[in-house]
XYZ file of N, CA and C in Angstrom:
741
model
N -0.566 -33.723 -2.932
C -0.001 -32.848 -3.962
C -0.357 -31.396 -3.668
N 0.246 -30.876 -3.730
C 0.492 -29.183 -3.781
C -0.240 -28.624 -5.218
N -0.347 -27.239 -4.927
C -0.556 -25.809 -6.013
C 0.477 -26.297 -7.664
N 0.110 -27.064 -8.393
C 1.480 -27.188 -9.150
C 2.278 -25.397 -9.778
N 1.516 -24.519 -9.493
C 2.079 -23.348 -9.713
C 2.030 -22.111 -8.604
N 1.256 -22.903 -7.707
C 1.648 -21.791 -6.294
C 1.861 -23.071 -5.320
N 3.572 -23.742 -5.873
C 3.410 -24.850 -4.895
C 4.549 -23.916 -3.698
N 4.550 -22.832 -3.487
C 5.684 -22.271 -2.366
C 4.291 -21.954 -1.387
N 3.599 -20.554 -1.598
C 2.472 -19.960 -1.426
C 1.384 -19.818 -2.458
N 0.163 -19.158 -2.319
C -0.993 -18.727 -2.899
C -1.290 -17.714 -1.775
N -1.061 -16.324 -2.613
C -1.581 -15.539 -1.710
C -3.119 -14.842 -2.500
N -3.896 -13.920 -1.708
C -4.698 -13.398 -1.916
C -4.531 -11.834 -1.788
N -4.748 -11.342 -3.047
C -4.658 -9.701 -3.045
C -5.859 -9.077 -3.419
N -6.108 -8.383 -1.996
C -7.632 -7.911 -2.350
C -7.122 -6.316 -2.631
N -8.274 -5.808 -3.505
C -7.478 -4.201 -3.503
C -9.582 -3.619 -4.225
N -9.528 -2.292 -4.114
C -10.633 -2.133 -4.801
C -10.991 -2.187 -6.059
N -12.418 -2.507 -6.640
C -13.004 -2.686 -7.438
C -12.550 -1.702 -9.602
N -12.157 -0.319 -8.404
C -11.817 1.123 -9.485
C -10.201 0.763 -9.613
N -9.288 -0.667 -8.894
C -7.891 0.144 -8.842
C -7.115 -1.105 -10.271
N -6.232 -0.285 -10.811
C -6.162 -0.967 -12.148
C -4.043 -0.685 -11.615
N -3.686 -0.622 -10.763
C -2.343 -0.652 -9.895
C -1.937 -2.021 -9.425
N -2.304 -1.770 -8.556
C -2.309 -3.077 -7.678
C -1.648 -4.619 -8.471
N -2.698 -5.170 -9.142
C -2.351 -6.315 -9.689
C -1.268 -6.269 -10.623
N -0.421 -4.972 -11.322
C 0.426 -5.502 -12.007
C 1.110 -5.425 -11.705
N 1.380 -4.322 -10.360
C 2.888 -4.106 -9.862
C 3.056 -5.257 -8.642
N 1.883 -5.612 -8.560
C 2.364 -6.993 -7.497
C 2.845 -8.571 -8.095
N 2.025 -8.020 -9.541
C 3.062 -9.581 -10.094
C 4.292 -9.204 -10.660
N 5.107 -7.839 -10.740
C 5.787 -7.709 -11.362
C 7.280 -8.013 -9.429
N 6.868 -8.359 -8.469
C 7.503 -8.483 -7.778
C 7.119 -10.041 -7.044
N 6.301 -10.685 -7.881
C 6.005 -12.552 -7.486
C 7.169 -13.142 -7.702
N 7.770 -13.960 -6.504
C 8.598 -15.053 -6.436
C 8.308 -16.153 -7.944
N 9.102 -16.618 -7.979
C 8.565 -18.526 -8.721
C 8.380 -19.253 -7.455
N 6.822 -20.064 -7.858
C 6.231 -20.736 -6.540
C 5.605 -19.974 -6.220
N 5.268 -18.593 -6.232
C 4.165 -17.837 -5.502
C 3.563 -17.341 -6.220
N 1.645 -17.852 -6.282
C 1.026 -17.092 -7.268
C 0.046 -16.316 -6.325
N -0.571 -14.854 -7.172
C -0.970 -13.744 -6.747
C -2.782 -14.464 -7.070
N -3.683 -13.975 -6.261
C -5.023 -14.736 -6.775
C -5.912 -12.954 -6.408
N -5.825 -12.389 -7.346
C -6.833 -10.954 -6.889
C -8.686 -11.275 -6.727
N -9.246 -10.381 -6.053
C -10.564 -9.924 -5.545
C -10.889 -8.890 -5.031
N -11.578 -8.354 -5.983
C -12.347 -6.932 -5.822
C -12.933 -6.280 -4.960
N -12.947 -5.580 -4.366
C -13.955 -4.732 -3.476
C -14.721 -3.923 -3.791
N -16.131 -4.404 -4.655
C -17.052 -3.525 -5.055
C -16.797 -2.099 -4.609
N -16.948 -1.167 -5.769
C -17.017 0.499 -5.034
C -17.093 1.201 -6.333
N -18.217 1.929 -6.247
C -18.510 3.105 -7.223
C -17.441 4.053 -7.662
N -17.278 4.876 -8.757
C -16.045 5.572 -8.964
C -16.715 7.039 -8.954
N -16.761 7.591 -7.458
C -17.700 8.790 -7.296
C -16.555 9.720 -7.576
N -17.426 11.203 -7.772
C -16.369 12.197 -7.705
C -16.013 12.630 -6.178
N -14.979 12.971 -5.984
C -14.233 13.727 -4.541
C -14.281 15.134 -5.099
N -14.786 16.147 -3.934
C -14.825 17.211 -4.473
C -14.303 17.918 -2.887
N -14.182 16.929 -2.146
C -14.030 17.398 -0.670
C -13.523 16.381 0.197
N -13.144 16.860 1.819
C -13.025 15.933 2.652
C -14.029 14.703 3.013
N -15.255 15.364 2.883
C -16.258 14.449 3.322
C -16.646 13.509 2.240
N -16.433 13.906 0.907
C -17.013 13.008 0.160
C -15.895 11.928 -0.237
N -14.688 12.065 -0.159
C -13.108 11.199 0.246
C -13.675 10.255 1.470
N -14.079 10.829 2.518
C -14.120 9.987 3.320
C -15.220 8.727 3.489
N -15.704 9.245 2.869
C -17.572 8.465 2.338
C -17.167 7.430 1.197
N -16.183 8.065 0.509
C -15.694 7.059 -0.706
C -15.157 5.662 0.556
N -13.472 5.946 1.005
C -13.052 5.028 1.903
C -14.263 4.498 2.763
N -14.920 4.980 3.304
C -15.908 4.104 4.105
C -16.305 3.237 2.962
N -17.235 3.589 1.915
C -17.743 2.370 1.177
C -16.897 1.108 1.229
N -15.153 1.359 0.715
C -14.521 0.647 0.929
C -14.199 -0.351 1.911
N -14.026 0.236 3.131
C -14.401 -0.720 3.954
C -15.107 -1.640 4.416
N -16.576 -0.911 3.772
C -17.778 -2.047 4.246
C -17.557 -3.129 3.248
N -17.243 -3.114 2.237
C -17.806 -3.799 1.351
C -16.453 -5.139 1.277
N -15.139 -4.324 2.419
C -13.545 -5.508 1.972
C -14.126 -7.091 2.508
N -14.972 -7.329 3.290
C -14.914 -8.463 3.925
C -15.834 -9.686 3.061
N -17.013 -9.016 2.023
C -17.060 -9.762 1.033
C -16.065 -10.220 0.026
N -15.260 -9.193 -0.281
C -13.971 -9.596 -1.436
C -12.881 -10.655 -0.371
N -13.179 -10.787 0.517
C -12.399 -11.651 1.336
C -13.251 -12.916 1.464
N -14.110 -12.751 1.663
C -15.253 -14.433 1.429
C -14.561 -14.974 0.249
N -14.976 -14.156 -0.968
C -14.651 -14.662 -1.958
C -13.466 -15.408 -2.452
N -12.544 -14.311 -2.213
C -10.718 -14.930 -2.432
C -10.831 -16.160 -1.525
N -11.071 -16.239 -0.435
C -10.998 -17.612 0.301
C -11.294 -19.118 -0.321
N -12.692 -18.940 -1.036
C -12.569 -19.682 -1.850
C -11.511 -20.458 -2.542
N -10.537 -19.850 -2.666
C -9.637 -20.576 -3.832
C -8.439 -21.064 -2.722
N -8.358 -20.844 -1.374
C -8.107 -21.684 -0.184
C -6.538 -20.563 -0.283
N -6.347 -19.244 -0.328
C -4.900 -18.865 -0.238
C -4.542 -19.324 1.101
N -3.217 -19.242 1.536
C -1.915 -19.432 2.729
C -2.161 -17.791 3.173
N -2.105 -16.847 2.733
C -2.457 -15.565 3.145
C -2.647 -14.304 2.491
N -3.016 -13.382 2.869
C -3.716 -12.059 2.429
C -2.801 -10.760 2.246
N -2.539 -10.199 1.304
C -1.981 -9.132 1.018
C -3.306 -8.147 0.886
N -3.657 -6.947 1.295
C -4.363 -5.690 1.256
C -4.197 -5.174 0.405
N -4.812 -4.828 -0.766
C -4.050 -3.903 -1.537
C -5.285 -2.465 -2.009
N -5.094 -2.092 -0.360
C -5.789 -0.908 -0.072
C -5.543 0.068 1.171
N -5.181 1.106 0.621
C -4.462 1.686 2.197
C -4.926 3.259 2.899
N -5.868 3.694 2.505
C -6.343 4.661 3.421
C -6.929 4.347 4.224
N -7.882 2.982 4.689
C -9.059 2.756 5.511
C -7.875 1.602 6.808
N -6.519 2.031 6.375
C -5.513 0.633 7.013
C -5.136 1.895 7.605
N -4.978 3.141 7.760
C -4.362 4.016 8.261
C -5.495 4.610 9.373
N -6.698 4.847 9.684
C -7.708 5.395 9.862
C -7.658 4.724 11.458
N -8.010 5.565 12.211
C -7.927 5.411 13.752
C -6.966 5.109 14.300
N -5.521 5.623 13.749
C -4.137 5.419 14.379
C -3.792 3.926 14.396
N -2.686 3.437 15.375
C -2.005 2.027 15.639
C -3.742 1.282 15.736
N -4.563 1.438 16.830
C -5.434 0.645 16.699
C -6.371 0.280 15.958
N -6.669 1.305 15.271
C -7.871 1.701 14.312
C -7.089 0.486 13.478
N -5.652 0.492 13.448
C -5.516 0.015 12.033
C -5.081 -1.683 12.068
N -4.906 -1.865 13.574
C -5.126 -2.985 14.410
C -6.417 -3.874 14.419
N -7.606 -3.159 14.773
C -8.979 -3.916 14.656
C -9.250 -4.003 13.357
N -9.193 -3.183 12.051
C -9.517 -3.262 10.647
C -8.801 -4.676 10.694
N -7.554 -4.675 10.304
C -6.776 -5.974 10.114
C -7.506 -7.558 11.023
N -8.080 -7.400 12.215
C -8.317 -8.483 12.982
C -9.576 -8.441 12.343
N -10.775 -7.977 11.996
C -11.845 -8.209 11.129
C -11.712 -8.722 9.916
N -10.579 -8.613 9.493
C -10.403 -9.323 8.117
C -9.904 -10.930 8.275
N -8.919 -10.588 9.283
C -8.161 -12.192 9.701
C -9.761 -13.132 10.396
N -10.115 -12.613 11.141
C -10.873 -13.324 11.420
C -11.986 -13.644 10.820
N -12.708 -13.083 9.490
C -13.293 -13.722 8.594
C -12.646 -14.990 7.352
N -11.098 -14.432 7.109
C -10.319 -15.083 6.360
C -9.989 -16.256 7.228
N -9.589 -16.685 8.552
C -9.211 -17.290 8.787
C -8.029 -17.721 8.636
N -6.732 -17.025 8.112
C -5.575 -16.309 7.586
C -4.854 -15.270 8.028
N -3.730 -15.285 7.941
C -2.878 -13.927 8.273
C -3.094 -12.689 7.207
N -2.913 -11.512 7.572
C -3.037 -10.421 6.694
C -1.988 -9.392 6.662
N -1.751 -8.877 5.392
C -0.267 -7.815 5.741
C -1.878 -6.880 5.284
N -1.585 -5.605 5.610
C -2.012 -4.166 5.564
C -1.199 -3.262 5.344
N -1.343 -2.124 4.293
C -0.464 -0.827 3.918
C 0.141 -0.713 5.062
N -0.869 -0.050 5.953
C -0.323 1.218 7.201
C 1.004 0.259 7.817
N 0.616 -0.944 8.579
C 1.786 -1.982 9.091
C 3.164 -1.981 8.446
N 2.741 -2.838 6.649
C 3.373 -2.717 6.047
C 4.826 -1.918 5.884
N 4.268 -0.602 5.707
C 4.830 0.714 5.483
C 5.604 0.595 6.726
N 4.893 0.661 7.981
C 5.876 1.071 9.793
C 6.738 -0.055 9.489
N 6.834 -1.383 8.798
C 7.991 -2.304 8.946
C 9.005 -1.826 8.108
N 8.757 -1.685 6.494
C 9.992 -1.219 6.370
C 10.235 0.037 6.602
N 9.856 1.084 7.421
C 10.117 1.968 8.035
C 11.385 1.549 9.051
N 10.818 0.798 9.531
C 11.706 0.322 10.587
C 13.085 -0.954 10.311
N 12.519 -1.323 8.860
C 13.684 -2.126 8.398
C 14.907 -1.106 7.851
N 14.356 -0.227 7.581
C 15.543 0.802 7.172
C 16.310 1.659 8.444
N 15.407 1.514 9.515
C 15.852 1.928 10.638
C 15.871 4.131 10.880
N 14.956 4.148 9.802
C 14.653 5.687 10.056
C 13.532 6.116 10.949
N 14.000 7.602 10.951
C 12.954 8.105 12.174
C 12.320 9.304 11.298
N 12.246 10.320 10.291
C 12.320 11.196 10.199
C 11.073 10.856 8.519
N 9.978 11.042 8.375
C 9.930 11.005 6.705
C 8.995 11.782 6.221
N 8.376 11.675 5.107
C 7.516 12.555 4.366
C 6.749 11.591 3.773
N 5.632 12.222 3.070
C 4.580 11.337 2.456
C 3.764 12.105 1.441
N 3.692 11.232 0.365
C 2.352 12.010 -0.722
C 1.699 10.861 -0.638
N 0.086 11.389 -0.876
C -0.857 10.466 -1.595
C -1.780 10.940 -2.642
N -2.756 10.604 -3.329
C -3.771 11.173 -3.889
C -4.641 11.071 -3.337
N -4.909 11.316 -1.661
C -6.030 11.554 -1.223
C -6.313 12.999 -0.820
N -7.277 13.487 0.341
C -7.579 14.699 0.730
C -7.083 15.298 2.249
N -6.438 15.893 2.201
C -6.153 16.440 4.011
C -7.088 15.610 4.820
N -8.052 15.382 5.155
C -8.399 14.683 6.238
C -7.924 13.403 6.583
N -7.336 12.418 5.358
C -6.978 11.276 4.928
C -5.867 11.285 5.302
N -4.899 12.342 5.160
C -3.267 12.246 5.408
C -2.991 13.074 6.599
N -4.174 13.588 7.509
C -4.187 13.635 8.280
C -4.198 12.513 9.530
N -4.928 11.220 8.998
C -4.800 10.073 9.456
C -3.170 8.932 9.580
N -2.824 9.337 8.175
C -1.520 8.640 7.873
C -1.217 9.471 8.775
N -0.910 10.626 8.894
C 0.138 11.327 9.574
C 0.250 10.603 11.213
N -1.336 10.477 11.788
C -1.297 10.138 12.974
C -0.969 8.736 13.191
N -1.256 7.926 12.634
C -0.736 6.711 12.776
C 1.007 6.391 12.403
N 1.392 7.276 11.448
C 2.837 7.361 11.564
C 3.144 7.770 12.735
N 2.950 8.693 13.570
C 3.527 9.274 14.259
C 3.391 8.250 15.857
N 2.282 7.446 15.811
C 2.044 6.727 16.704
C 2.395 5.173 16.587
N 3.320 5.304 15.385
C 4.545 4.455 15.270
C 5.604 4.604 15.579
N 5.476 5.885 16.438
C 7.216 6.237 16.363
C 8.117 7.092 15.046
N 6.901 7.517 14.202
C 7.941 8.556 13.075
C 7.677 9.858 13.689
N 8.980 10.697 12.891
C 8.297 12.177 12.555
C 7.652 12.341 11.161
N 6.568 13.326 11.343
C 6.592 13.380 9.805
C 6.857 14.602 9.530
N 7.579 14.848 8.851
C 8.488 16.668 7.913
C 7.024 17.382 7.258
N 7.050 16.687 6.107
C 5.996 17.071 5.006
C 5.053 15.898 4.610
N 3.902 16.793 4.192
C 2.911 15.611 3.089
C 2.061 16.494 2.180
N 1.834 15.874 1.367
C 1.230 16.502 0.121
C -0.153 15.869 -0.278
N -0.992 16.136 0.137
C -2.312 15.170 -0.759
C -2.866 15.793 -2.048
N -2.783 15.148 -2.977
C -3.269 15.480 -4.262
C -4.730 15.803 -4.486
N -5.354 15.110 -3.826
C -6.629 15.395 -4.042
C -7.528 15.129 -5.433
N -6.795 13.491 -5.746
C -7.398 12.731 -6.887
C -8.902 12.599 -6.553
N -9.875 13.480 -7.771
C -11.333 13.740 -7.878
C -11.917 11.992 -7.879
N -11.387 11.109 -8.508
C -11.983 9.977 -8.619
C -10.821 8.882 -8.407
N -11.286 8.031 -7.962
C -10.689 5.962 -7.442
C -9.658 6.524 -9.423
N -10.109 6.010 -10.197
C -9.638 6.133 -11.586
C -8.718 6.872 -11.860
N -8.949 8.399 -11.237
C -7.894 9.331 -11.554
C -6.325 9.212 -10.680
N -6.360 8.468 -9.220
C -5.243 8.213 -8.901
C -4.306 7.201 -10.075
N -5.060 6.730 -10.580
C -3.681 5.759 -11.530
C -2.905 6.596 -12.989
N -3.774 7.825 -12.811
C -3.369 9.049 -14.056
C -2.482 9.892 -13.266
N -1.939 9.802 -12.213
C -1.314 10.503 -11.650
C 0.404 10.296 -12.568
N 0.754 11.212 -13.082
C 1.999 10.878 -13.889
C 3.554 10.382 -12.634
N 4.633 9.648 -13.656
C 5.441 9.894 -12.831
C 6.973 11.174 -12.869
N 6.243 12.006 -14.056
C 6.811 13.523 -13.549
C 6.612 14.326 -12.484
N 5.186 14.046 -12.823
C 4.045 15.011 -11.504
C 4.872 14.096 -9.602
N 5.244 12.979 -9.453
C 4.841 12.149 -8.666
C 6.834 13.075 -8.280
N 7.730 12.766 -9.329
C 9.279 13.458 -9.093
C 9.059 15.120 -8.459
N 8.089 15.580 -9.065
C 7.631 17.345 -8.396
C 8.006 16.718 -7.204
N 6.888 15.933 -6.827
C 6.565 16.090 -5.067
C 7.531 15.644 -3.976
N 8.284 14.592 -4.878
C 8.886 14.017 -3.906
C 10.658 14.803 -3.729
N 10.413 15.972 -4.907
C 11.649 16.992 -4.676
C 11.291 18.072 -3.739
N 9.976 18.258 -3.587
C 9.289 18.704 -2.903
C 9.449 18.343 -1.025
N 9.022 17.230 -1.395
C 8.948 16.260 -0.154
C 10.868 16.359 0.546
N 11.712 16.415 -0.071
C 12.656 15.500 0.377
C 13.442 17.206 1.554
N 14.566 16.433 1.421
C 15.440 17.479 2.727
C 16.300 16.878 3.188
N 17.407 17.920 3.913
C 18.202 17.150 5.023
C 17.526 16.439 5.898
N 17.061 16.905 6.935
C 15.861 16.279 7.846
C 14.858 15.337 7.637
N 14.912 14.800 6.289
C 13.820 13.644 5.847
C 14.810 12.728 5.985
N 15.041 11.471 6.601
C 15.121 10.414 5.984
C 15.089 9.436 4.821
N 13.673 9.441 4.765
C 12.703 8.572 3.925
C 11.723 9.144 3.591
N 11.060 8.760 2.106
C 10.050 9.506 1.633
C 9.496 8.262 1.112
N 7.394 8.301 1.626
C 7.158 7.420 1.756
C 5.429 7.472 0.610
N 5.163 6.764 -0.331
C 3.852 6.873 -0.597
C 3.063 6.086 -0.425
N 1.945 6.677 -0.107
C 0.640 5.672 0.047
C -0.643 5.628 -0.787
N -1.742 5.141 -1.408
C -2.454 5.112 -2.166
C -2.019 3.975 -3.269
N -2.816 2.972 -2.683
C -2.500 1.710 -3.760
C -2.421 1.739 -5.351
N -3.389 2.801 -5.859
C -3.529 2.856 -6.960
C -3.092 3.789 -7.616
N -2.131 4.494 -7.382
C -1.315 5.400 -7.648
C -0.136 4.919 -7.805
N 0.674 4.507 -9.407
C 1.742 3.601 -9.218
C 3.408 4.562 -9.013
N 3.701 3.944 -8.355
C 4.732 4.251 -7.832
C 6.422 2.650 -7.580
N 5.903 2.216 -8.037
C 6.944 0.693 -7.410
C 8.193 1.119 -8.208
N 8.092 1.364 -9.511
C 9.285 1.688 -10.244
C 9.996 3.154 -10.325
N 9.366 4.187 -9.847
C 9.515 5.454 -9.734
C 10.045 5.342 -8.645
N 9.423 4.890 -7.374
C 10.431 4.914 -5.928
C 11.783 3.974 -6.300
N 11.944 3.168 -6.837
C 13.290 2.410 -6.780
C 14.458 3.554 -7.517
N 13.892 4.232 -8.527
C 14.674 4.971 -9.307
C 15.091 6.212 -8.156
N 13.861 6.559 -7.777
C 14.160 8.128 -6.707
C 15.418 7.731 -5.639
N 15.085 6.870 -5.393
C 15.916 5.670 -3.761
C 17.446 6.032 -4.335
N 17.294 5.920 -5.321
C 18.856 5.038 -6.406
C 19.607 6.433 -6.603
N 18.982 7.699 -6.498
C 19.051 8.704 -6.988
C 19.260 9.832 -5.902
N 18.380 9.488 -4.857
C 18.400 10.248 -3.398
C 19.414 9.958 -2.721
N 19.955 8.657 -2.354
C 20.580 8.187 -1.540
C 19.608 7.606 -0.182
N 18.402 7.735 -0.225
C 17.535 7.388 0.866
C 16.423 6.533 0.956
N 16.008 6.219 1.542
C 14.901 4.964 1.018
C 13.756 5.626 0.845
N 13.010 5.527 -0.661
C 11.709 5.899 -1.123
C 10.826 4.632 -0.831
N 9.812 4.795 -0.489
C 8.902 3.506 -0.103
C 7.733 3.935 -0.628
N 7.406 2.764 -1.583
C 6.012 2.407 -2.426
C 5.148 1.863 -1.608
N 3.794 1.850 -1.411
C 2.985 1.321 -0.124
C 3.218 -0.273 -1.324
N 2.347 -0.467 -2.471
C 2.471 -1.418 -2.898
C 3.780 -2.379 -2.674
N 4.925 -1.847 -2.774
C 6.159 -2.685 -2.695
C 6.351 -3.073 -1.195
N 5.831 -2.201 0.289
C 5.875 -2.481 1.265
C 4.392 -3.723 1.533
N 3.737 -3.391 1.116
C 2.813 -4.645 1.334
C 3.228 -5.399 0.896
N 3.687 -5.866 0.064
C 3.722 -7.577 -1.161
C 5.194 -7.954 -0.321
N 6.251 -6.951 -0.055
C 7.494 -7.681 0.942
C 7.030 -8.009 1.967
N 5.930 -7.330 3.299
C 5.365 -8.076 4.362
C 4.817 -9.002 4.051
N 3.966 -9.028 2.912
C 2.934 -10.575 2.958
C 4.486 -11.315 2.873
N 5.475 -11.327 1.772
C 6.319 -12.509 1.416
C 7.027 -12.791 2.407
N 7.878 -11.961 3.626
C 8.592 -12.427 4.542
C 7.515 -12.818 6.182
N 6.362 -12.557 5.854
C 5.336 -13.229 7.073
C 5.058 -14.649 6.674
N 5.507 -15.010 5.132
C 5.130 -16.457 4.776
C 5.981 -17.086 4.688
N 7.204 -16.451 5.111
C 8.604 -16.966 5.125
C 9.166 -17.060 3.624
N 8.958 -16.516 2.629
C 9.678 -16.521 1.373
C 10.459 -15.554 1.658
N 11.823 -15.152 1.868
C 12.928 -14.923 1.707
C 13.437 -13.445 0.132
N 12.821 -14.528 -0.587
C 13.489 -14.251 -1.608
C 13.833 -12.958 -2.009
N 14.856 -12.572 -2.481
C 15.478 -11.173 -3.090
C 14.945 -10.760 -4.396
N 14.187 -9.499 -4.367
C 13.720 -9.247 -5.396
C 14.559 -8.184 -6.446
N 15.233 -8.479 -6.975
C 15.899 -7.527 -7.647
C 15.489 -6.452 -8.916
N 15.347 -4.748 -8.308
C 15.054 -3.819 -9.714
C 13.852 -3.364 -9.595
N 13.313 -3.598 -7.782
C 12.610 -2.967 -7.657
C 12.346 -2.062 -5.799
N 13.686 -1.730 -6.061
C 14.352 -0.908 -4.845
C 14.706 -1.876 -3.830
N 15.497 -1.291 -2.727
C 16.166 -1.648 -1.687
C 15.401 -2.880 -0.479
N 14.089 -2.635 -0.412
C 13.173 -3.254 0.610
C 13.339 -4.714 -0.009
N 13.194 -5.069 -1.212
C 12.584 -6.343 -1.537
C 14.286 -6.940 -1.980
N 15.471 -6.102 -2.366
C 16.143 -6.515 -2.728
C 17.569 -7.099 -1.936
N 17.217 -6.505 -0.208
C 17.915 -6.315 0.621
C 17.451 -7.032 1.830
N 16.038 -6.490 2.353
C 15.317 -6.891 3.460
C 14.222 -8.079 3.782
């Protein structure tokens, strides 16, 4: 006998400890047959007042993902959704290559990751050209930038907000979030792309997409479609933009 309620999949969504994003906009895009099983990644909710202390935050993060991955295992998921994406961007294609194989290989499981995530439907839309906000700090989207670019994008523009605390990215409004991405956009953009898990965006990008004519990409909505089409669920998600409803 099977999951009687994750009898398709059981995935595992790890995301950090401060992020209050993540888990609702990922069940608000769950198949029937696929249940979501979250685990925390311990992490203090320090203030950012700088590059270095942003980057000290994400490090904690990292050290601490491979316990929240012991744990979720426990409950025996089919595979791993990330639902954390500055420390998935960090040392370009590889950097963000070995993070991912440290996790698989404690999980014993496949893993989708933001940064990946994001380069697939990048590439499911078949653009070359995009932009990016997050609520992190220039040194941080200095990273996205390089690992985009060592995917094969250009990047136009990016904007980092420079959310003081883990907490304050989910206060990020979605007026403030329309500034940027009118900001962000252009002839020369393609696609306009965000990253920062906890900064919600899933329903704001479907609306912008609908509105631009171009594909807006939510990191959250690009992770939860890689985990679902790496597990072979198919399914069309409808009303929450083009990626999940199309690709």
């Amino acid at each position: 006998m099977g999951d009687v309620l994750g009898y398709r999949r059981l995935l595992g969504v790890i995301a950090p400890s401060t992020n209050t994003t993540v888990q609702p906009e990922m069940e608000w895009m769950r198949p029937e047959g696929v249940t979501n099983h979250f685990s925390r990644i311990f992490v203090e909710d320090p203030v950012a007042l700088n590059n270095e202390d942003f980057i000290a935050g994400t490090t904690a993060i990292a050290e601490n993902t491979l316990d929240a991955v012991r744990s979720v295992m426990t409950c025996r998921p089919d595979y791993l959704v990330l639902g954390m994406s500055a420390i998935t961007f960090y040392g370009g294609v590889q950097g963000s290559l070995d993070f991912k194989q440290k996790v698989e290989d404690v999980a014993g499981v496949g893993a989708s990751t933001g940064a990946e995530s994001v380069a697939a439907a990048l590439k499911a839309y078949g653009v070359r050209t995009v932009s990016f906000v997050s609520p992190y700090y220039p040194v941080a989207n200095a990273e996205v930038r390089r690992f985009l670019e060592e995917s094969g994008f250009s990047v136009v523009r990016d904007v980092p907000l420079e959310c003081k605390r883990w907490t304050d990215i989910a206060k990020v409004t979605p007026q403030r979030l329309r500034e940027v991405i009118d900001h962000l956009d252009g002839p020369e953009v393609d696609a306009i792309v965000q990253v920062g898990t906890n900064m919600s965006m899933v329903r704001l990008a479907a609306e912008k997409e609908a509105t631009l004519g171009k594909p807006v990409i939510a990191i959250n909505t690009a992770t939860y479609w890689h985990g679902l089409r790496a597990c072979g669920i198919d399914d069309k998600v409808q009303g929450l933009g083009r990626l999940l409803a199309e690709f």
